[in-house]
Each structure stands twice: as structure tokens, then as C-alpha cells.
mmCIF file of C-alpha atoms in Angstrom:
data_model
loop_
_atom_site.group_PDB
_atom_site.id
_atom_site.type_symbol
_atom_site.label_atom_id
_atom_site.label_comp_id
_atom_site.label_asym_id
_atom_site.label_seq_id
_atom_site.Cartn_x
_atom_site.Cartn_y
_atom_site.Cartn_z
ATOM 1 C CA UNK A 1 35.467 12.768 16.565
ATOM 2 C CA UNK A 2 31.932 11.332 16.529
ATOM 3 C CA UNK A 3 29.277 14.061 16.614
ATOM 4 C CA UNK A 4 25.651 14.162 15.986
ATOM 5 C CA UNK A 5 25.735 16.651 13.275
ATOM 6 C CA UNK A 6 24.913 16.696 9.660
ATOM 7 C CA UNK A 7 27.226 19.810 8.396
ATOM 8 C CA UNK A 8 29.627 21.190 9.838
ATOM 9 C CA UNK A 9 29.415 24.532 8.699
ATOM 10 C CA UNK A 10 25.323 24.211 9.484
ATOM 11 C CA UNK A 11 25.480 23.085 13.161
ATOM 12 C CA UNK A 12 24.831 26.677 14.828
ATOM 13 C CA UNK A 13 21.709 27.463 12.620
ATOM 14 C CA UNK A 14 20.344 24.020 13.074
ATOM 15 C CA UNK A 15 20.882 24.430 16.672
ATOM 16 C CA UNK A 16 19.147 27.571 16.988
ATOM 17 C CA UNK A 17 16.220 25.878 14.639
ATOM 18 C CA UNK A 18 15.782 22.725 17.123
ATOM 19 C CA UNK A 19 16.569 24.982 20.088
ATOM 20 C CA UNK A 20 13.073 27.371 18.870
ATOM 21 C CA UNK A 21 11.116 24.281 17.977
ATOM 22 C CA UNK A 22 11.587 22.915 21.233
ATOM 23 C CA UNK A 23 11.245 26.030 23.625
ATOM 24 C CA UNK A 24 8.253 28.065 21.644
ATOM 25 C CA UNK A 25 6.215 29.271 24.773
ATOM 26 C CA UNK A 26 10.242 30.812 25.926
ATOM 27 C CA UNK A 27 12.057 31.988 22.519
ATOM 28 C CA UNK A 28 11.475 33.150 18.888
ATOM 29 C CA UNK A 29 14.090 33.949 15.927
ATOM 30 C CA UNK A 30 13.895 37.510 14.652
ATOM 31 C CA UNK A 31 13.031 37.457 10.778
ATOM 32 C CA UNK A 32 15.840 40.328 10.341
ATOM 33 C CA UNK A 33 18.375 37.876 11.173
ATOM 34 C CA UNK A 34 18.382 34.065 11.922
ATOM 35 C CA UNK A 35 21.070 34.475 14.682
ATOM 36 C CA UNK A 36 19.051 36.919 16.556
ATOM 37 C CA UNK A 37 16.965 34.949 19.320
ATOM 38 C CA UNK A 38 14.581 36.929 21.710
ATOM 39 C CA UNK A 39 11.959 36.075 24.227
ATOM 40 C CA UNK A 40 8.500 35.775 23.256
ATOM 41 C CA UNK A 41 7.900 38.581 25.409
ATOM 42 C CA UNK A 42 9.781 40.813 23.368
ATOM 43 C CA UNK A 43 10.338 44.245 25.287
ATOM 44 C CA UNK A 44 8.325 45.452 28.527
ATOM 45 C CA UNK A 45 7.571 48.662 28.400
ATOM 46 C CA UNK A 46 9.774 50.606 31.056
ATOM 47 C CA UNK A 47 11.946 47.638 31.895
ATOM 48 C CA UNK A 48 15.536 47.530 30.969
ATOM 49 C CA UNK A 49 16.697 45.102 28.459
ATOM 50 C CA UNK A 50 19.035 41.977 29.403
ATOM 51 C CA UNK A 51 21.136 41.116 26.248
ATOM 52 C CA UNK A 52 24.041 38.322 27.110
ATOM 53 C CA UNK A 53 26.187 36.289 24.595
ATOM 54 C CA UNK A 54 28.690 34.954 23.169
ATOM 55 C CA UNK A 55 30.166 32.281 20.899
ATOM 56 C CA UNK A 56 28.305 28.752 20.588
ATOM 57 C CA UNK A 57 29.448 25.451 21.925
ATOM 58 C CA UNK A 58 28.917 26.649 25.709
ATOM 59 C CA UNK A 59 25.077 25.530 26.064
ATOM 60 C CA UNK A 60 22.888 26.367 27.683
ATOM 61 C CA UNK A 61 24.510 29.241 28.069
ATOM 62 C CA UNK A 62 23.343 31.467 26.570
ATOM 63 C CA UNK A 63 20.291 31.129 24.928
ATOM 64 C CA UNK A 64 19.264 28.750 27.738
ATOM 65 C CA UNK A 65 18.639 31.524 29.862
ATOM 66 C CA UNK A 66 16.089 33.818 27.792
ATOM 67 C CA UNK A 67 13.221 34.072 29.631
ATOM 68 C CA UNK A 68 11.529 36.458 32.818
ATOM 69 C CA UNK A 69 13.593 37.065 35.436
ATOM 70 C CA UNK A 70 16.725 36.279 33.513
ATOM 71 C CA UNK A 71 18.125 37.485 29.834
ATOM 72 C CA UNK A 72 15.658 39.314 27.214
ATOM 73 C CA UNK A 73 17.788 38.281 23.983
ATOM 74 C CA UNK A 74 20.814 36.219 22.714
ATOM 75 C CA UNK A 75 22.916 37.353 19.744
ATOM 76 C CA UNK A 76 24.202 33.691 18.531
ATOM 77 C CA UNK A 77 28.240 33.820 17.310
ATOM 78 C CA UNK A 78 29.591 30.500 15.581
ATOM 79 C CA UNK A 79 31.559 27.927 17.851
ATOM 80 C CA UNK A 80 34.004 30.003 20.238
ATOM 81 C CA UNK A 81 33.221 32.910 18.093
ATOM 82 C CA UNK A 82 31.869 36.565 18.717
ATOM 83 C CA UNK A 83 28.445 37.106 16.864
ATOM 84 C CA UNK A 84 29.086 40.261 14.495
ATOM 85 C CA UNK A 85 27.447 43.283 15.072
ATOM 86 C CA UNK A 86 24.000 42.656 13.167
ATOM 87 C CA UNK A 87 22.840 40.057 15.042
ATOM 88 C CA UNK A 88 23.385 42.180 17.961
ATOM 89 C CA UNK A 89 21.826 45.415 16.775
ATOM 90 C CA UNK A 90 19.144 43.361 16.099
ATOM 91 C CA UNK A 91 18.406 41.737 19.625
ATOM 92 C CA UNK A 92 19.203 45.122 21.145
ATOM 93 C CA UNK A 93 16.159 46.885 18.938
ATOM 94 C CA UNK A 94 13.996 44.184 19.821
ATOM 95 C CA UNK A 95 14.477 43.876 23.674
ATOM 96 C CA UNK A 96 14.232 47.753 24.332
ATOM 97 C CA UNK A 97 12.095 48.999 26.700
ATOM 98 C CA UNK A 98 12.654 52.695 26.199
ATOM 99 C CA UNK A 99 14.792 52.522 29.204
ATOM 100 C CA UNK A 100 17.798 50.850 28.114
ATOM 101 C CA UNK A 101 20.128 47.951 27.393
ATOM 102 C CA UNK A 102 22.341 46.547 28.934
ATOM 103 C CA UNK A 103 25.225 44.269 27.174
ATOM 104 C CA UNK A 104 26.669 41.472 29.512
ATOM 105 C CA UNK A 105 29.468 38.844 27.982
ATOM 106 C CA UNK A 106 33.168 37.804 28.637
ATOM 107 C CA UNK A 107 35.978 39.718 27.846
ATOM 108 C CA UNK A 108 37.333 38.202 25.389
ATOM 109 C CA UNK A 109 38.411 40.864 22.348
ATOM 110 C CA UNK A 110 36.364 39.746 19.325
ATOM 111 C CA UNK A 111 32.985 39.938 21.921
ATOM 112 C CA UNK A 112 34.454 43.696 22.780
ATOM 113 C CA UNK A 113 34.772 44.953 19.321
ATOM 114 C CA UNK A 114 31.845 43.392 18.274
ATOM 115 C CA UNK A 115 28.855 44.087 21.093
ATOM 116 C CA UNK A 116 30.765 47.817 20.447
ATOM 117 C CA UNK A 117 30.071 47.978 17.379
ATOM 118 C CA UNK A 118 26.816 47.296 17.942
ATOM 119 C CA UNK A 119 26.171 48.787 21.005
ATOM 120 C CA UNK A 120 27.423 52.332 18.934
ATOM 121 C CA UNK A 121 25.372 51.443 15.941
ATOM 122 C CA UNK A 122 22.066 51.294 18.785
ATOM 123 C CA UNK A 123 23.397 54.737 20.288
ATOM 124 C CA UNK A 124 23.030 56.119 16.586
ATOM 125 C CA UNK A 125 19.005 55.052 16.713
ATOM 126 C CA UNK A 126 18.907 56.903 20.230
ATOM 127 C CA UNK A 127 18.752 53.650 22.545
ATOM 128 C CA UNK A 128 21.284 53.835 25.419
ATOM 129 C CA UNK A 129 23.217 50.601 25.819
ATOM 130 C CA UNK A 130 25.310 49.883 29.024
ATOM 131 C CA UNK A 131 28.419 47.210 28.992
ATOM 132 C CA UNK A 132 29.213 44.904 32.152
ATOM 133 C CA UNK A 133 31.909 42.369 31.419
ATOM 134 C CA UNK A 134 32.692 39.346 33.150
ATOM 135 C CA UNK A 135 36.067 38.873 34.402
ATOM 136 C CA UNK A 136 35.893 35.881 37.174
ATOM 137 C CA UNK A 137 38.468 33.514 35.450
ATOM 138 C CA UNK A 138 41.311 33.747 38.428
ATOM 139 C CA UNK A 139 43.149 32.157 36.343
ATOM 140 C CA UNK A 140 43.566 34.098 33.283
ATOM 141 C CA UNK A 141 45.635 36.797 34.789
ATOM 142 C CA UNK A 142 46.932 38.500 38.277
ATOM 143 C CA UNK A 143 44.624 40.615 40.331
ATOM 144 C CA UNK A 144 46.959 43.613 39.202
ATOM 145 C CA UNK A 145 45.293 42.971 35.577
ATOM 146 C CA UNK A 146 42.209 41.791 36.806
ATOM 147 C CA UNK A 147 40.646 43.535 33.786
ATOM 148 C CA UNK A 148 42.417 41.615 31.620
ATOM 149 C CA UNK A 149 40.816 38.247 32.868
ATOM 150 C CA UNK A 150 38.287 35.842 30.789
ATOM 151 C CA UNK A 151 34.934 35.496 31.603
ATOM 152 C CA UNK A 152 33.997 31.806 32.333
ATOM 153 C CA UNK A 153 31.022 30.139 34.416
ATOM 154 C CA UNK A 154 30.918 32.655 36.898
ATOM 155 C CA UNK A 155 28.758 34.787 33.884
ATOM 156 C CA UNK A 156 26.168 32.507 35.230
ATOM 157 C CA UNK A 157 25.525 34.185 38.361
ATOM 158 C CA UNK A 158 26.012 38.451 37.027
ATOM 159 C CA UNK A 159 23.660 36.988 34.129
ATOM 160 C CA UNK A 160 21.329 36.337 36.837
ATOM 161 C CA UNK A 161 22.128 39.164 38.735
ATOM 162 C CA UNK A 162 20.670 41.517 36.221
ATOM 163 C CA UNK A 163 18.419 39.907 34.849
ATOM 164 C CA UNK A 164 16.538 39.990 37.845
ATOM 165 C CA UNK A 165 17.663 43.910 38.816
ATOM 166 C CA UNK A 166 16.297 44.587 35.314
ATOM 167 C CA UNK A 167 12.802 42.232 36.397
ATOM 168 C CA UNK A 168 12.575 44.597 39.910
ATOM 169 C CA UNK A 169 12.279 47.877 38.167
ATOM 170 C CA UNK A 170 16.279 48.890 38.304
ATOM 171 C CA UNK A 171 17.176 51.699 36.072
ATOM 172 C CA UNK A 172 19.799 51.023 33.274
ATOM 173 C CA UNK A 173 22.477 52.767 35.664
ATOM 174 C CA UNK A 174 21.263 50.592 39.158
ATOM 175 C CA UNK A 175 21.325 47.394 36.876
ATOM 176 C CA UNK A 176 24.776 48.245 35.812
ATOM 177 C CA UNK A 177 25.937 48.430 39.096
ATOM 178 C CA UNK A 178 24.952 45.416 40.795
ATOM 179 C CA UNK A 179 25.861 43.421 37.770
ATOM 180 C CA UNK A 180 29.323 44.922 38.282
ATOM 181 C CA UNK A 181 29.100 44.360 42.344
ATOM 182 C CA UNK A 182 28.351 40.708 41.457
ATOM 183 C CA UNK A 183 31.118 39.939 39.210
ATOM 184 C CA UNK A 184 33.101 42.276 41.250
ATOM 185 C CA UNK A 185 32.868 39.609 44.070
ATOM 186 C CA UNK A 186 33.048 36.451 41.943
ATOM 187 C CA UNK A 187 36.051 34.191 41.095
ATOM 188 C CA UNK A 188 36.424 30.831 39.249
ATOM 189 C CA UNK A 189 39.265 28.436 38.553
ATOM 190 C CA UNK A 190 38.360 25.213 36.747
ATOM 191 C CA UNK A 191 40.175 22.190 35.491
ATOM 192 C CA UNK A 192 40.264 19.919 32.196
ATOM 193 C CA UNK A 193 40.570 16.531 32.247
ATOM 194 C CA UNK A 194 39.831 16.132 28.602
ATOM 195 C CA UNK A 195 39.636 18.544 25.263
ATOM 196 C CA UNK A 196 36.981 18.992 23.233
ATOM 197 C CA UNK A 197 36.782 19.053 19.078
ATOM 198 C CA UNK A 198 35.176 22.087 17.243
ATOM 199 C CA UNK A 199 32.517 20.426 14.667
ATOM 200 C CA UNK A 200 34.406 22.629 12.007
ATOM 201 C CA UNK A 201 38.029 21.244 12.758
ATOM 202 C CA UNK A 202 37.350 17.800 13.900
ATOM 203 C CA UNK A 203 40.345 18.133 15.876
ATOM 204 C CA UNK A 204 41.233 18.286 19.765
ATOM 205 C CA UNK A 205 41.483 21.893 21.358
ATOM 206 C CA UNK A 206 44.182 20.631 22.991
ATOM 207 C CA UNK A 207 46.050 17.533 23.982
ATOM 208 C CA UNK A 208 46.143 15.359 27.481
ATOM 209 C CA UNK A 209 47.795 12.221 28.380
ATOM 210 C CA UNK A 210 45.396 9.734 29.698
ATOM 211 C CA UNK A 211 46.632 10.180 33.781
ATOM 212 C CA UNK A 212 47.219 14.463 33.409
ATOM 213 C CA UNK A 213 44.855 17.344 34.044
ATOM 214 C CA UNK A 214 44.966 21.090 33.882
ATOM 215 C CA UNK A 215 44.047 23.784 36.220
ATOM 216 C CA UNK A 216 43.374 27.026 34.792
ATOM 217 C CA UNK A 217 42.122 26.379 31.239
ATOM 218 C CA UNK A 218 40.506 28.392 29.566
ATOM 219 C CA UNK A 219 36.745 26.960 27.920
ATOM 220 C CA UNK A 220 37.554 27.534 24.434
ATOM 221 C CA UNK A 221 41.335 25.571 25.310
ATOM 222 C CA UNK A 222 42.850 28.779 26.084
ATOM 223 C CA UNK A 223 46.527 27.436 27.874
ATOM 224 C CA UNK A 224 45.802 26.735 31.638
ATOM 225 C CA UNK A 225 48.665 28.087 34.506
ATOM 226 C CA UNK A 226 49.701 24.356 35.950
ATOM 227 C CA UNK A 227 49.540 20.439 34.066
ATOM 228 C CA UNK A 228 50.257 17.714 36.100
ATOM 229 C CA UNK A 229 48.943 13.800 37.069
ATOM 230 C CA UNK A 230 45.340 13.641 37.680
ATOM 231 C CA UNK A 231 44.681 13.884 41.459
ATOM 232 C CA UNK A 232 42.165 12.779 43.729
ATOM 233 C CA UNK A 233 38.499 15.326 43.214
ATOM 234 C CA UNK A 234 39.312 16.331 46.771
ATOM 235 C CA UNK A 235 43.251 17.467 46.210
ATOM 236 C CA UNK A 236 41.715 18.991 42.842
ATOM 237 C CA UNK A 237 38.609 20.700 44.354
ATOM 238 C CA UNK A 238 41.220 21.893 47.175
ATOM 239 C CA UNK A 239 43.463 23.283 44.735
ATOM 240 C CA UNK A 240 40.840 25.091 43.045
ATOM 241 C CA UNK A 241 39.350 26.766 45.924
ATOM 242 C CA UNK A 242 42.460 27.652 47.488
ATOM 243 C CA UNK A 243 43.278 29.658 44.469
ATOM 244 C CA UNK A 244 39.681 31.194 44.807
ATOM 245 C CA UNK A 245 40.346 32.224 48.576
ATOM 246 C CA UNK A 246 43.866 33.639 48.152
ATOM 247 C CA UNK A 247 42.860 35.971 45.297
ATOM 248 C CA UNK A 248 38.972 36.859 47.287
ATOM 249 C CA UNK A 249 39.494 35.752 50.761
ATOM 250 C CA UNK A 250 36.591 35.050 52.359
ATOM 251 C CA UNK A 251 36.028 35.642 56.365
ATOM 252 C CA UNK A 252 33.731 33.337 59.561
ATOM 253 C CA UNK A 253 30.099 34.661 59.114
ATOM 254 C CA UNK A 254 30.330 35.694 55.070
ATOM 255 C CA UNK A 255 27.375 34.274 53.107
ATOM 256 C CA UNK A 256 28.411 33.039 49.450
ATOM 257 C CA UNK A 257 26.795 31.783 46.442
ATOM 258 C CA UNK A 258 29.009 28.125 44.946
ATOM 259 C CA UNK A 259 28.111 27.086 41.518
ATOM 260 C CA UNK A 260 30.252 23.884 40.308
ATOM 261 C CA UNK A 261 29.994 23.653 36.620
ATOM 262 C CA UNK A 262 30.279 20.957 34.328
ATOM 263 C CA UNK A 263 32.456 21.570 31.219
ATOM 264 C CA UNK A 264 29.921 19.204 28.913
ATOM 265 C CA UNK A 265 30.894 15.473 29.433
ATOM 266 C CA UNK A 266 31.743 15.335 33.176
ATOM 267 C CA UNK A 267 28.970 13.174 35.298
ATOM 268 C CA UNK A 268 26.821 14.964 37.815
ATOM 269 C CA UNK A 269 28.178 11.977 40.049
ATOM 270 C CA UNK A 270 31.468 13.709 39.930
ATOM 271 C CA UNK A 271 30.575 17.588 40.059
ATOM 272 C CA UNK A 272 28.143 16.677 43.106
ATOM 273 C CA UNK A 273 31.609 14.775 44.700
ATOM 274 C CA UNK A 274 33.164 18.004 43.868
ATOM 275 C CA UNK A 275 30.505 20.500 45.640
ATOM 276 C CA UNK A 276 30.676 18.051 48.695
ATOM 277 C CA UNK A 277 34.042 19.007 49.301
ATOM 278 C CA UNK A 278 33.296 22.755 48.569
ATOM 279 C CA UNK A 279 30.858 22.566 50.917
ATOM 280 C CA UNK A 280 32.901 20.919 54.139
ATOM 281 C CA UNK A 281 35.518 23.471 53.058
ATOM 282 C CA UNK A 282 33.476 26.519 53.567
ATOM 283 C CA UNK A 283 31.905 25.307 55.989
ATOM 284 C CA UNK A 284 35.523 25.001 58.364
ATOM 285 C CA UNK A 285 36.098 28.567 57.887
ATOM 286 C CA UNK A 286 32.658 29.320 59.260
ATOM 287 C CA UNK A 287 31.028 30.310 55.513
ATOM 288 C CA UNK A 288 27.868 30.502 55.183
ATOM 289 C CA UNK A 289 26.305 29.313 51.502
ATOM 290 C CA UNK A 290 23.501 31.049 50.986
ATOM 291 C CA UNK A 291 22.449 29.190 47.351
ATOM 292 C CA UNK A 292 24.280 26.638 45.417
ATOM 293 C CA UNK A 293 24.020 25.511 41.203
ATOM 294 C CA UNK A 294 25.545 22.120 40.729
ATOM 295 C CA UNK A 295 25.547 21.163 37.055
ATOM 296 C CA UNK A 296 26.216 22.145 32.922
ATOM 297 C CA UNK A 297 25.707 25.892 33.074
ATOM 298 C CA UNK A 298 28.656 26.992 30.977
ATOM 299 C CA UNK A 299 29.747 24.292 28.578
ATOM 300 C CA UNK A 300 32.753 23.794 25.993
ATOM 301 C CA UNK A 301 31.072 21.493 23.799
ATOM 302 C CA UNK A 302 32.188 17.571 25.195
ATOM 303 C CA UNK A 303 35.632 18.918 27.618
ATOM 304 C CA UNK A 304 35.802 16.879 30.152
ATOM 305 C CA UNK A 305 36.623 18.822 33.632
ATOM 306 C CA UNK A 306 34.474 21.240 36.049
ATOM 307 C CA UNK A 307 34.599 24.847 37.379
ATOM 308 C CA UNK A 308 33.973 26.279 40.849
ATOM 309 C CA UNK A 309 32.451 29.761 41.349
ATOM 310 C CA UNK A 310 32.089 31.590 45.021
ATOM 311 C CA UNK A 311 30.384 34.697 45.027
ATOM 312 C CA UNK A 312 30.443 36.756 48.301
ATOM 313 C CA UNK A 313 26.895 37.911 48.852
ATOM 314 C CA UNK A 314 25.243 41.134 50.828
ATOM 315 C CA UNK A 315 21.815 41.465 51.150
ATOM 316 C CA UNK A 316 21.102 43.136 47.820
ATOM 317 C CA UNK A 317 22.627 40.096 46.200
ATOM 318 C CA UNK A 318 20.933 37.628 47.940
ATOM 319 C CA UNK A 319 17.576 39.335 47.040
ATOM 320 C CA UNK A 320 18.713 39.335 43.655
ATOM 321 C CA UNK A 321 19.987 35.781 43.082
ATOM 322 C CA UNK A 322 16.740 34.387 45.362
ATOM 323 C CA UNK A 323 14.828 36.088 42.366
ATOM 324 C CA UNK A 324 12.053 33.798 40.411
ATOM 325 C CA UNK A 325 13.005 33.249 36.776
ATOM 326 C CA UNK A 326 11.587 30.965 34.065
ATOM 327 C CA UNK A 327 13.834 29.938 31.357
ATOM 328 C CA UNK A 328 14.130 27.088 29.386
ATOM 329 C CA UNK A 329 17.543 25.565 31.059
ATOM 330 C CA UNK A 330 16.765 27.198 34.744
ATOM 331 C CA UNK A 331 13.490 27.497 36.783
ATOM 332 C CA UNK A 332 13.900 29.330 39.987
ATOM 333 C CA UNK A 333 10.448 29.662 41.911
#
């Protein structure tokens, strides 16, 4: 493992320290608790409050994307962990509005029991929080138990989604329900070609020959569904989609959103190889895509591998994902 990192056990707060020297004009640390980042904005009177987040080791997600039009505050967790409830009682007092918050992160159980926690804690001081979790990993389980899948990249787009709902005016129930349209219409499958090593561990997530690759695994290393010899990007971007299309199939004249994500080490030479087979793809069945992201959204630290996202779009949507934002990892004018 060869890392640029001084302590192991100090690499999240030093990130969060560089990450608010760099972005001041964006992002400040709450003095009640150093893993409690907010915008400089603070709250906007009457405007529901955008709180997203999750474990480290995924940047820029998701402190990347504090800023107007996008996410109000980012409760920081340690590497592939939940942040505890302080942190995100913390962001939640500091982004409210007086009409609301609104908790968006993937399901994954320690993130449940914690933004619970906190989000009964807030309830207790009289400010009403809201939960939308993101469930596009196709992967992670059948369509039966759909509400047992991860949330992956695809938290991306619903991020962005209510973040700008929340910038229109939406009420805390109207943000709530497009964020849940969006990821409601939203599936991912991804594939490793490499693991990646937790600073703490210094250890792979997860083992590889040199010539394999797996579809379906999860971005902390959760187990994928199918290992096998590395393919060619179009057989793998084929195999990907397919499984996108059978589980949401997708019909001549739909308009979609495709994000291809990079895991943290794969070249944009590769994901933009990738999106150029997405792209023919679609276009065959007579698809229309309406936006595309091409690029590290959703990390796991140094993995090697991608992710591709279609989201099926109506017109609300579109207005809502052609939204400005300004953010220190995404501009949208």
C-alpha cells in the first residue's frame, strides 16, 4: 500500500481540514463538531435543508457537492463507515430553514440506525426531518427486495434531484417525492477490476487475479454476483447495461440521464470508451439521453473499475437535473 497519508487513524480529519482550506468561499466546519461540514450559506430562510452522507473514501462524494443548488451539509463518517448521530444532529440544526430536512444516503444499516438516531434526536428540538434512501445498486438484490439494495453512484443524480427541488421552493413533502421518483427510476451495475486498501488496514478489500474482473461489487468490496476473465470495455459495458435494461426496461422515444462513474483509479480514457458504447447502445433502441456525467463522482478510495447509471426522465426531472448548482466538485450553469 503506498498512500499519501501521515496517520492512519488522522486521515478523515485531515481531509476535512485540507478539504475547508481549499474550498472556503463553498464550506465551513461547525465548531460543535469537527465532522460536521456545512455551506457557508448556512440555512435559507424558508428553504428546505439538503443533508447527504455517508462514510469517507468515496470523494467527492459527499462533501464535494455542498453548495447552491445541490446539498446544504455533510455529516463526515470514517472510511466505509456511518458518521454517528452527533455529527448529524449537528448539520441538521445548522442547515434548517424552518421548513425542514431532508436526510438522503445509501441503505446500508449502520447509515439507517445512525441518520435515525439523529433524525429522532432533531424531531425532539421540533425540526421535521424526511428520509429518502438510495437503492439503485441492481446488483445487490432482486427487484422482489428492491428495498434491500445498496446505494451506489446512482446517489449522484437523487442528490441532485433534491437539491435542486429544495433550491425551487419544494416543500419538505414535494422534495421527498421527486427524490424518491428519481431513485425510483434509477439503476446501476458496476464492475472492479482492482481492490482498494483502507488507510487503517493497509490491506486489499478484496482479491483479483491480474486477467479477472467482477460485476456487481459492491464500493466498499461488498461480494459482486459474477467473477470471470477480464473482457473487452464493450462486452463489459454490454453486460452492464443489459442488466440495467432487464431489471428497468427502457422503450423508443424515453429520454434518460447516463452517468459512468469512475471507482478512483480508472482513466477518463477508459470511462469515456465506456460511455461511447452506452451511448450507441441507447441510441439503437431509439433512447433519447437527455444529460450525461462521465467521471469520479462516487469513489472507493484507489478501486480500479467503473459504474453505469440510467435514469428514465419526465419532464419534472429534466427540469430538475438541468438545474444550476455551484459546488466545489460540480458546476452546472
Amino acid at each position: 500500500m503506498k498512500k499519501l497519508i501521515n496517520v492512519p487513524n488522522a486521515v478523515v480529519d485531515e481531509m476535512i481540514e485540507g478539504y475547508v482550506a481549499a474550498y472556503p468561499k463553498y464550506v465551513k466546519v461547525l465548531p460543535e463538531n469537527k465532522r460536521s461540514v456545512v455551506s457557508v450559506e448556512t440555512a435559507r430562510a424558508g428553504k428546505v435543508g439538503v443533508v447527504i452522507g455517508g462514510g469517507s473514501g468515496h470523494e467527492p462524494a459527499f462533501m464535494g457537492l455542498i453548495g447552491r443548488g445541490f446539498a446544504d451539509g455533510v455529516p463526515v463518517g470514517n472510511v466505509f463507515a456511518s458518521p454517528p448521530p452527533d455529527p448529524i444532529l449537528e448539520v441538521t440544526r445548522a442547515v434548517n430553514g424552518g421548513a425542514g430536512v431532508v436526510y438522503i444516503y445509501g441503505n446500508y444499516a449502520g447509515d439507517c440506525m445512525n441518520f435515525d438516531m439523529a433524525a429522532e434526536l432533531a424531531e425532539m428540538e421540533d425540526i421535521q426531518v424526511q428520509t429518502v434512501l438510495v437503492t439503485d445498486d441492481a446488483a445487490s438484490a432482486p427487484l422482489s427486495q428492491a428495498d434491500r439494495r445498496r446505494g451506489i453512484a446512482g446517489g449522484f443524480l437523487v442528490f441532485k434531484t433534491a437539491g435542486a427541488a429544495a433550491d425551487q421552493g419544494y416543500t419538505l413533502d414535494e422534495v421527498v417525492l421527486a427524490a424518491r421518483k428519481a431513485n425510483a427510476n434509477l439503476r446501476t451495475m458496476g464492475v472492479a477490476l482492482s481492490p482498494c486498501a483502507v488507510p487503517q488496514t493497509g490491506k486489499p478489500s478484496f482479491v483479483l487475479g491480474e486477467d479477472e474482473m467482477e460485476i456487481g461489487l459492491g464500493i466498499h468490496g461488498e461480494p459482486g454476483i459474477e467473477r470471470g476473465t477480464l473482457k473487452t470495455a464493450d462486452e463489459v459495458t454490454d453486460a452492464l447495461l443489459e442488466r440495467i435494461l432487464e431489471d428497468m426496461p427502457i422503450t423508443a422515444g424515453e429520454r434518460v440521464v447516463v452517468l459512468v462513474n469512475g471507482l478512483g483509479s480508472t482513466p477518463h480514457m477508459e470511462l469515456f470508451v465506456v460511455y461511447r458504447r452506452v451511448a450507441k447502445r441507447l441510441k439503437d433502441l431509439g433512447v433519447s439521453i437527455h444529460r450525461s456525467f462521465v467521471g469520479e463522482y462516487v469513489t472507493s478510495l484507489e478501486m480500479g473499475g467503473c459504474s453505469v447509471s440510467v435514469m428514465k426522465l419526465d419532464d419534472e426531472l429534466i427540469r430538475l437535473i438541468d438545474h444550476p448548482t455551484d459546488t466545489p466538485m460540480y458546476v452546472q450553469q
